[in-house]
């Protein structure tokens, strides 16, 4: 979260500097295709761009067409960079989430809005240039009229010829001025129509942006509410599972969820068959899981480093499978269960001692709410204890 906020603040700061120094393209540049789908294809052989990279490329491409005096477009450019940062963060968390889709649509809207604002300012700039041309023409006529006045005060012999010459020149200038006036009026009318259309497009894009922002906030709120409910369910289940706490079954909680560690004493020696005490406890666990349909369970078999790695891996997988099969027999949907043998690769104690080896011989049930699994990446399994056997390759 801190990284994302830092990216957003940096993007907004960059947009302010961008607006201040005016380091953009010509103010009369035309609009360009800026949608994410129109970003140039990557060079053959290069890695395929992600949605976030395409978004950032589209935003930067749209920023190239912003006139130097288009302050509004520059601030929108900064907001678009911030949105691209949020998209990159959301994509890293969960590429399939609705937030990624919303931010992608948000990015496309920003790109279109930047293009519309840049085009609007370019039209304003061209209008100002035409007004300047008209003023220059008027100044030329005034200068000619001044020359006519000066000619009248000159020699009498040259007066008529000069007068005729100046009148002819004035007529030509008048005709040119009339032509320029008509052309200017036509251009002004077209530019006014274009400005009106651009204003409407900008208003539509801003409304679309506001709607997308509301949708994003609603999704965030719904996600927070679902996470709160999931945490409450998990806390309630934790209280019930604590009733199974004993010397043979340890109930703990960490970032992965609720952990039920069952000692290998609950299995026949060097076998995978379940003893009666373990079946009784697992039946209680199944009863709790049947109430909380939102829980998934990862069953992990572990051994000490006695014996070969191949034998331990096979034994741990068989024990995990037997626990899973028993839960399925108790009515738990197999789709909610996963079984994995870890052998002696994930010890939690030192295998050099008898007590440490006994702790390492266990089957762990990792119980977590589906909503919490979707909200954040699952935590890594516990790191091996100091002096434990290295992980099998």
Coordinates of C-alpha atoms in Angstrom, one line a residue:
X1 CA 0.0 0.0 0.0
X2 CA 2.8 2.4 0.9
X3 CA 4.5 1.7 -2.5
X4 CA 1.3 2.4 -4.4
X5 CA 0.7 5.7 -2.5
X6 CA 4.3 6.8 -3.2
X7 CA 3.8 6.1 -6.9
X8 CA 0.5 8.1 -6.9
X9 CA 2.2 11.1 -5.1
X10 CA 5.2 10.9 -7.5
X11 CA 2.9 10.9 -10.5
X12 CA 0.9 13.9 -9.3
X13 CA 4.2 15.8 -8.5
X14 CA 5.4 15.0 -12.0
X15 CA 2.2 16.3 -13.6
X16 CA 2.7 19.7 -11.7
X17 CA 6.3 20.0 -12.9
X18 CA 5.1 19.0 -16.4
X19 CA 2.5 21.8 -16.3
X20 CA 5.1 24.3 -15.1
X21 CA 7.9 23.8 -17.6
X22 CA 5.8 23.4 -20.7
X23 CA 8.0 20.7 -22.2
X24 CA 5.4 19.3 -24.6
X25 CA 4.8 19.2 -28.3
X26 CA 3.6 22.1 -30.6
X27 CA 0.4 23.8 -29.3
X28 CA -1.2 23.4 -32.6
X29 CA -0.6 19.6 -32.9
X30 CA -3.6 17.5 -34.0
X31 CA -5.2 14.7 -32.0
X32 CA -3.6 11.3 -32.2
X33 CA -4.9 7.8 -31.6
X34 CA -4.2 7.2 -27.8
X35 CA -6.3 4.3 -26.8
X36 CA -4.5 1.4 -25.0
X37 CA -5.3 -0.9 -28.0
X38 CA -3.5 1.5 -30.4
X39 CA -0.2 1.4 -28.5
X40 CA 2.5 0.2 -31.0
X41 CA 3.1 -3.5 -30.9
X42 CA 6.3 -4.6 -29.1
X43 CA 9.3 -5.6 -31.2
X44 CA 9.4 -9.2 -32.3
X45 CA 11.1 -11.4 -29.8
X46 CA 10.5 -9.0 -26.9
X47 CA 8.4 -10.0 -23.8
X48 CA 4.7 -9.4 -24.2
X49 CA 3.5 -6.2 -22.6
X50 CA 1.2 -6.4 -19.5
X51 CA -2.0 -4.4 -19.3
X52 CA -0.3 -2.0 -16.9
X53 CA 2.6 -1.4 -19.4
X54 CA 0.2 -0.9 -22.2
X55 CA -1.8 1.6 -20.1
X56 CA 1.4 3.5 -19.2
X57 CA 2.6 3.6 -22.8
X58 CA -0.8 4.8 -24.0
X59 CA -0.8 7.6 -21.3
X60 CA 2.7 8.7 -22.3
X61 CA 1.8 8.6 -26.0
X62 CA -1.2 10.8 -25.3
X63 CA 1.0 13.2 -23.3
X64 CA 3.2 13.9 -26.3
X65 CA 0.3 15.7 -28.1
X66 CA -0.5 18.1 -25.2
X67 CA 0.1 21.8 -26.1
X68 CA 2.5 23.7 -23.9
X69 CA -0.3 25.9 -22.5
X70 CA -2.9 23.1 -21.9
X71 CA -2.7 23.1 -18.1
X72 CA -5.9 21.0 -17.6
X73 CA -4.6 18.3 -19.9
X74 CA -1.3 18.2 -18.0
X75 CA -3.0 17.7 -14.7
X76 CA -5.2 15.0 -16.2
X77 CA -1.9 13.4 -17.5
X78 CA -0.6 13.3 -14.0
X79 CA -3.8 11.6 -12.7
X80 CA -3.5 9.1 -15.6
X81 CA 0.0 8.2 -14.5
X82 CA -1.3 7.7 -10.9
X83 CA -4.1 5.4 -12.3
X84 CA -1.4 3.4 -14.2
X85 CA 0.5 2.9 -11.0
X86 CA -2.7 1.6 -9.2
X87 CA -3.3 -0.7 -12.1
X88 CA 0.2 -2.1 -11.9
X89 CA -0.2 -2.6 -8.1
X90 CA -3.6 -4.3 -8.6
X91 CA -2.3 -6.5 -11.4
X92 CA 0.5 -7.8 -9.1
X93 CA -2.0 -8.6 -6.4
X94 CA -4.7 -10.4 -8.5
X95 CA -4.7 -10.2 -12.3
X96 CA -8.2 -11.6 -12.4
X97 CA -9.8 -9.1 -10.0
X98 CA -12.6 -6.7 -11.0
X99 CA -10.4 -3.9 -9.8
X100 CA -7.9 -4.6 -12.6
X101 CA -10.8 -4.4 -15.2
X102 CA -12.1 -1.2 -13.7
X103 CA -8.6 0.5 -13.6
X104 CA -8.0 -0.7 -17.2
X105 CA -11.2 1.0 -18.4
X106 CA -10.3 4.0 -16.2
X107 CA -6.9 4.2 -18.0
X108 CA -8.6 4.2 -21.5
X109 CA -10.9 7.0 -20.3
X110 CA -8.0 9.0 -19.1
X111 CA -6.2 8.6 -22.4
X112 CA -9.3 9.8 -24.3
X113 CA -9.8 12.7 -21.9
X114 CA -6.2 13.8 -22.4
X115 CA -6.6 13.7 -26.2
X116 CA -9.9 15.7 -26.0
X117 CA -8.4 18.4 -23.7
X118 CA -5.3 18.6 -25.9
X119 CA -7.4 19.0 -29.0
X120 CA -9.6 21.7 -27.4
X121 CA -6.5 23.7 -26.4
X122 CA -5.0 23.3 -29.9
X123 CA -8.3 24.7 -31.4
X124 CA -8.1 27.7 -29.0
X125 CA -4.5 28.3 -30.1
X126 CA -5.4 28.3 -33.8
X127 CA -8.3 30.7 -33.1
X128 CA -5.9 33.1 -31.4
X129 CA -3.5 32.9 -34.3
X130 CA -6.3 33.8 -36.8
X131 CA -7.2 36.8 -34.7
X132 CA -3.6 37.9 -34.7
X133 CA -3.5 37.7 -38.5
X134 CA -6.6 39.8 -38.8
X135 CA -5.0 42.5 -36.5
X136 CA -1.8 42.4 -38.7
X137 CA -4.0 43.0 -41.8
X138 CA -5.7 46.0 -40.2
X139 CA -2.3 47.4 -39.2
X140 CA -1.1 47.1 -42.9
X141 CA -4.2 49.0 -44.0
X142 CA -3.5 51.8 -41.5
X143 CA 0.0 52.0 -42.7
X144 CA -1.1 52.4 -46.4
X145 CA -3.6 55.0 -45.4
X146 CA -0.8 56.9 -43.7
X147 CA 1.2 56.7 -46.9
X148 CA -1.8 58.1 -48.8
X149 CA -2.0 61.0 -46.4
X150 CA 1.7 61.7 -46.8
X151 CA 1.4 61.5 -50.6
X152 CA -1.3 64.2 -50.6
X153 CA 1.1 66.6 -49.0
X154 CA 3.8 65.9 -51.6
X155 CA 4.4 67.5 -55.0
X156 CA 1.4 68.4 -57.1
X157 CA 2.7 66.8 -60.3
X158 CA 3.0 63.4 -58.6
X159 CA -0.2 63.6 -56.6
X160 CA -2.6 62.2 -59.1
X161 CA -0.3 59.3 -60.2
X162 CA 0.5 58.5 -56.6
X163 CA -3.1 58.8 -55.7
X164 CA -4.2 56.4 -58.4
X165 CA -1.4 54.0 -57.5
X166 CA -2.4 54.1 -53.8
X167 CA -6.1 53.8 -54.6
X168 CA -5.3 50.7 -56.7
X169 CA -3.2 49.3 -53.9
X170 CA -5.9 50.1 -51.4
X171 CA -8.5 48.4 -53.5
X172 CA -6.4 45.3 -53.7
X173 CA -5.8 45.3 -50.0
X174 CA -9.5 45.9 -49.4
X175 CA -10.4 43.0 -51.6
X176 CA -7.8 40.9 -49.8
X177 CA -9.1 42.0 -46.5
X178 CA -12.6 41.1 -47.5
X179 CA -11.4 37.7 -48.7
X180 CA -9.5 37.1 -45.5
X181 CA -12.5 38.3 -43.4
X182 CA -14.7 35.8 -45.1
X183 CA -12.2 33.0 -44.7
X184 CA -11.6 33.9 -41.1
X185 CA -15.4 33.9 -40.4
X186 CA -15.7 30.5 -42.0
X187 CA -12.8 29.1 -40.0
X188 CA -14.1 30.7 -36.8
X189 CA -17.5 29.1 -37.3
X190 CA -15.9 25.7 -37.9
X191 CA -13.6 26.1 -34.9
X192 CA -16.5 27.1 -32.7
X193 CA -18.4 24.0 -33.8
X194 CA -15.3 21.9 -33.1
X195 CA -14.8 23.5 -29.7
X196 CA -18.5 22.8 -28.8
X197 CA -18.1 19.2 -30.0
X198 CA -14.8 18.8 -28.1
X199 CA -16.4 20.3 -25.0
X200 CA -19.2 17.8 -25.1
X201 CA -16.8 14.9 -25.6
X202 CA -14.8 16.1 -22.6
X203 CA -17.9 16.3 -20.5
X204 CA -18.9 12.8 -21.5
X205 CA -15.5 11.5 -20.7
X206 CA -15.4 13.2 -17.3
X207 CA -18.8 11.7 -16.5
X208 CA -17.6 8.3 -17.6
X209 CA -14.5 8.8 -15.4
X210 CA -16.7 9.7 -12.4
X211 CA -18.9 6.6 -13.0
X212 CA -15.8 4.4 -13.1
X213 CA -14.4 5.9 -10.0
X214 CA -17.7 5.3 -8.1
X215 CA -17.6 1.7 -9.4
X216 CA -14.0 1.3 -8.2
X217 CA -14.9 2.7 -4.7
X218 CA -17.9 0.4 -4.5
X219 CA -15.7 -2.6 -5.3
X220 CA -13.2 -1.7 -2.7
X221 CA -15.9 -1.2 -0.1
X222 CA -17.4 -4.6 -1.0
X223 CA -14.0 -6.3 -0.8
X224 CA -13.3 -4.7 2.6
X225 CA -16.7 -5.9 3.9
X226 CA -16.2 -9.4 2.6
X227 CA -12.8 -9.6 4.2
X228 CA -14.2 -8.4 7.5
X229 CA -16.9 -11.1 7.4
X230 CA -14.3 -13.7 6.5
X231 CA -12.1 -12.7 9.4
X232 CA -15.0 -12.9 11.7
X233 CA -15.9 -16.4 10.4
X234 CA -12.3 -17.5 10.9
X235 CA -12.2 -16.1 14.4
X236 CA -15.4 -17.9 15.3
X237 CA -14.1 -21.2 13.8
X238 CA -10.8 -20.7 15.7
X239 CA -12.8 -20.7 19.0
X240 CA -14.5 -23.9 18.1
X241 CA -11.3 -25.6 16.9
X242 CA -9.5 -24.6 20.1
X243 CA -11.7 -27.3 21.8
X244 CA -9.6 -29.9 20.0
X245 CA -6.4 -28.6 21.6
X246 CA -4.4 -31.4 23.3
X247 CA -1.0 -32.9 23.5
X248 CA -1.6 -34.7 20.2
X249 CA -3.3 -31.8 18.3
X250 CA -2.0 -28.3 18.5
X251 CA -4.2 -25.4 17.2
X252 CA -2.4 -22.2 16.2
X253 CA -2.9 -19.3 13.7
X254 CA -0.5 -17.5 11.4
X255 CA -0.7 -15.5 8.1
X256 CA -1.8 -18.7 6.2
X257 CA -4.8 -19.2 8.4
X258 CA -5.7 -21.6 11.3
X259 CA -3.2 -24.5 11.6
X260 CA -4.1 -27.9 13.2
X261 CA -0.9 -29.9 13.7
X262 CA -1.5 -33.6 14.4
X263 CA 1.2 -35.7 15.9
X264 CA 2.3 -38.9 14.1
X265 CA 1.3 -40.8 17.3
X266 CA -2.2 -40.6 15.8
X267 CA -1.0 -42.9 13.0
X268 CA 0.3 -46.4 13.1
X269 CA 4.1 -46.5 13.3
X270 CA 5.7 -46.0 9.9
X271 CA 2.2 -46.4 8.3
X272 CA -0.4 -44.0 6.9
X273 CA -3.5 -45.6 8.5
X274 CA -5.5 -43.3 10.8
X275 CA -6.1 -44.3 14.5
X276 CA -9.5 -44.1 16.2
X277 CA -8.5 -41.0 18.2
X278 CA -7.5 -39.1 15.0
X279 CA -10.7 -40.1 13.3
X280 CA -12.7 -38.8 16.2
X281 CA -10.9 -35.5 16.0
X282 CA -11.2 -35.3 12.3
X283 CA -14.9 -36.0 12.5
X284 CA -15.3 -32.9 14.7
X285 CA -13.2 -30.9 12.2
X286 CA -15.5 -32.1 9.4
X287 CA -18.5 -30.9 11.4
X288 CA -17.0 -27.4 11.8
X289 CA -16.1 -27.3 8.0
X290 CA -19.6 -28.3 7.1
X291 CA -20.9 -25.2 8.9
X292 CA -18.3 -22.9 7.4
X293 CA -18.7 -23.7 3.6
X294 CA -16.3 -20.7 2.8
X295 CA -13.3 -22.5 4.3
X296 CA -10.7 -24.4 2.2
X297 CA -8.2 -26.8 3.7
X298 CA -4.7 -27.6 2.7
X299 CA -3.5 -30.9 4.2
X300 CA 0.3 -31.1 4.5
X301 CA 2.2 -34.3 5.5
X302 CA 5.6 -33.9 7.1
X303 CA 8.3 -36.3 8.5
X304 CA 11.7 -36.1 10.2
X305 CA 14.9 -36.9 8.5
X306 CA 15.1 -40.6 9.5
X307 CA 15.1 -42.8 6.5
X308 CA 15.4 -42.0 2.8
X309 CA 13.9 -38.9 1.4
X310 CA 12.0 -41.0 -1.1
X311 CA 10.4 -43.1 1.6
X312 CA 9.5 -40.1 3.7
X313 CA 8.0 -38.2 0.8
X314 CA 5.8 -41.2 -0.1
X315 CA 4.7 -41.8 3.6
X316 CA 3.9 -38.1 4.1
X317 CA 1.8 -38.0 0.9
X318 CA -0.1 -41.2 1.9
X319 CA -0.9 -39.7 5.3
X320 CA -2.1 -36.5 3.8
X321 CA -4.2 -38.4 1.3
X322 CA -5.8 -40.6 4.0
X323 CA -6.8 -37.5 6.0
X324 CA -8.3 -35.9 2.9
X325 CA -10.2 -39.1 2.0
X326 CA -11.6 -39.4 5.6
X327 CA -12.9 -35.8 5.4
X328 CA -14.5 -36.5 2.1
X329 CA -16.2 -39.5 3.6
X330 CA -17.5 -37.2 6.3
X331 CA -19.3 -35.1 3.6
X332 CA -16.7 -32.4 2.9
X333 CA -16.5 -31.4 -0.8
X334 CA -13.2 -32.7 -2.3
X335 CA -12.9 -29.4 -4.2
X336 CA -12.3 -27.6 -0.9
X337 CA -9.4 -29.9 0.0
X338 CA -5.8 -30.3 -1.2
X339 CA -3.3 -32.9 0.0
X340 CA 0.4 -32.6 -0.3
X341 CA 3.3 -34.7 1.1
X342 CA 6.3 -32.5 2.0
X343 CA 8.4 -35.4 3.4
X344 CA 11.3 -34.0 5.5
X345 CA 11.7 -30.7 3.6
X346 CA 9.8 -28.5 6.0
X347 CA 10.9 -29.2 9.6
X348 CA 9.8 -27.0 12.5
X349 CA 12.3 -28.2 15.0
X350 CA 15.9 -29.6 15.1
X351 CA 16.1 -33.1 13.8
X352 CA 19.2 -33.8 15.9
X353 CA 17.1 -34.3 19.0
X354 CA 14.4 -36.9 19.7
X355 CA 11.9 -34.2 20.7
X356 CA 12.6 -32.2 17.5
X357 CA 12.1 -35.2 15.3
X358 CA 8.8 -36.0 17.1
X359 CA 7.6 -32.4 16.4
X360 CA 8.6 -32.7 12.7
X361 CA 6.5 -36.0 12.3
X362 CA 3.1 -34.4 11.9
X363 CA 0.2 -33.7 9.5
X364 CA -0.9 -30.0 9.3
X365 CA -4.4 -28.8 8.3
X366 CA -4.1 -25.2 7.1
X367 CA -7.7 -23.8 7.2
X368 CA -8.4 -20.4 5.5
X369 CA -11.5 -18.5 4.3
X370 CA -11.8 -18.3 0.5
X371 CA -12.4 -14.6 0.7
X372 CA -9.0 -14.1 2.6
X373 CA -7.3 -16.3 0.0
X374 CA -8.6 -14.1 -2.8
X375 CA -7.8 -10.9 -1.0
X376 CA -4.1 -11.5 -0.5
X377 CA -1.4 -13.9 -1.6
X378 CA -1.0 -16.9 0.7
X379 CA 2.0 -16.8 3.0
X380 CA 4.9 -19.1 2.5
X381 CA 5.3 -22.2 4.7
X382 CA 7.5 -21.8 7.8
X383 CA 11.2 -21.6 7.2
X384 CA 13.3 -24.6 8.3
X385 CA 14.6 -24.5 11.8
X386 CA 18.4 -24.0 12.4
X387 CA 20.2 -27.3 12.1
X388 CA 17.3 -28.9 10.2
X389 CA 17.9 -31.0 7.1
X390 CA 18.2 -29.0 3.8
X391 CA 15.2 -29.0 1.4
X392 CA 15.1 -32.0 -1.0
X393 CA 15.8 -31.1 -4.6

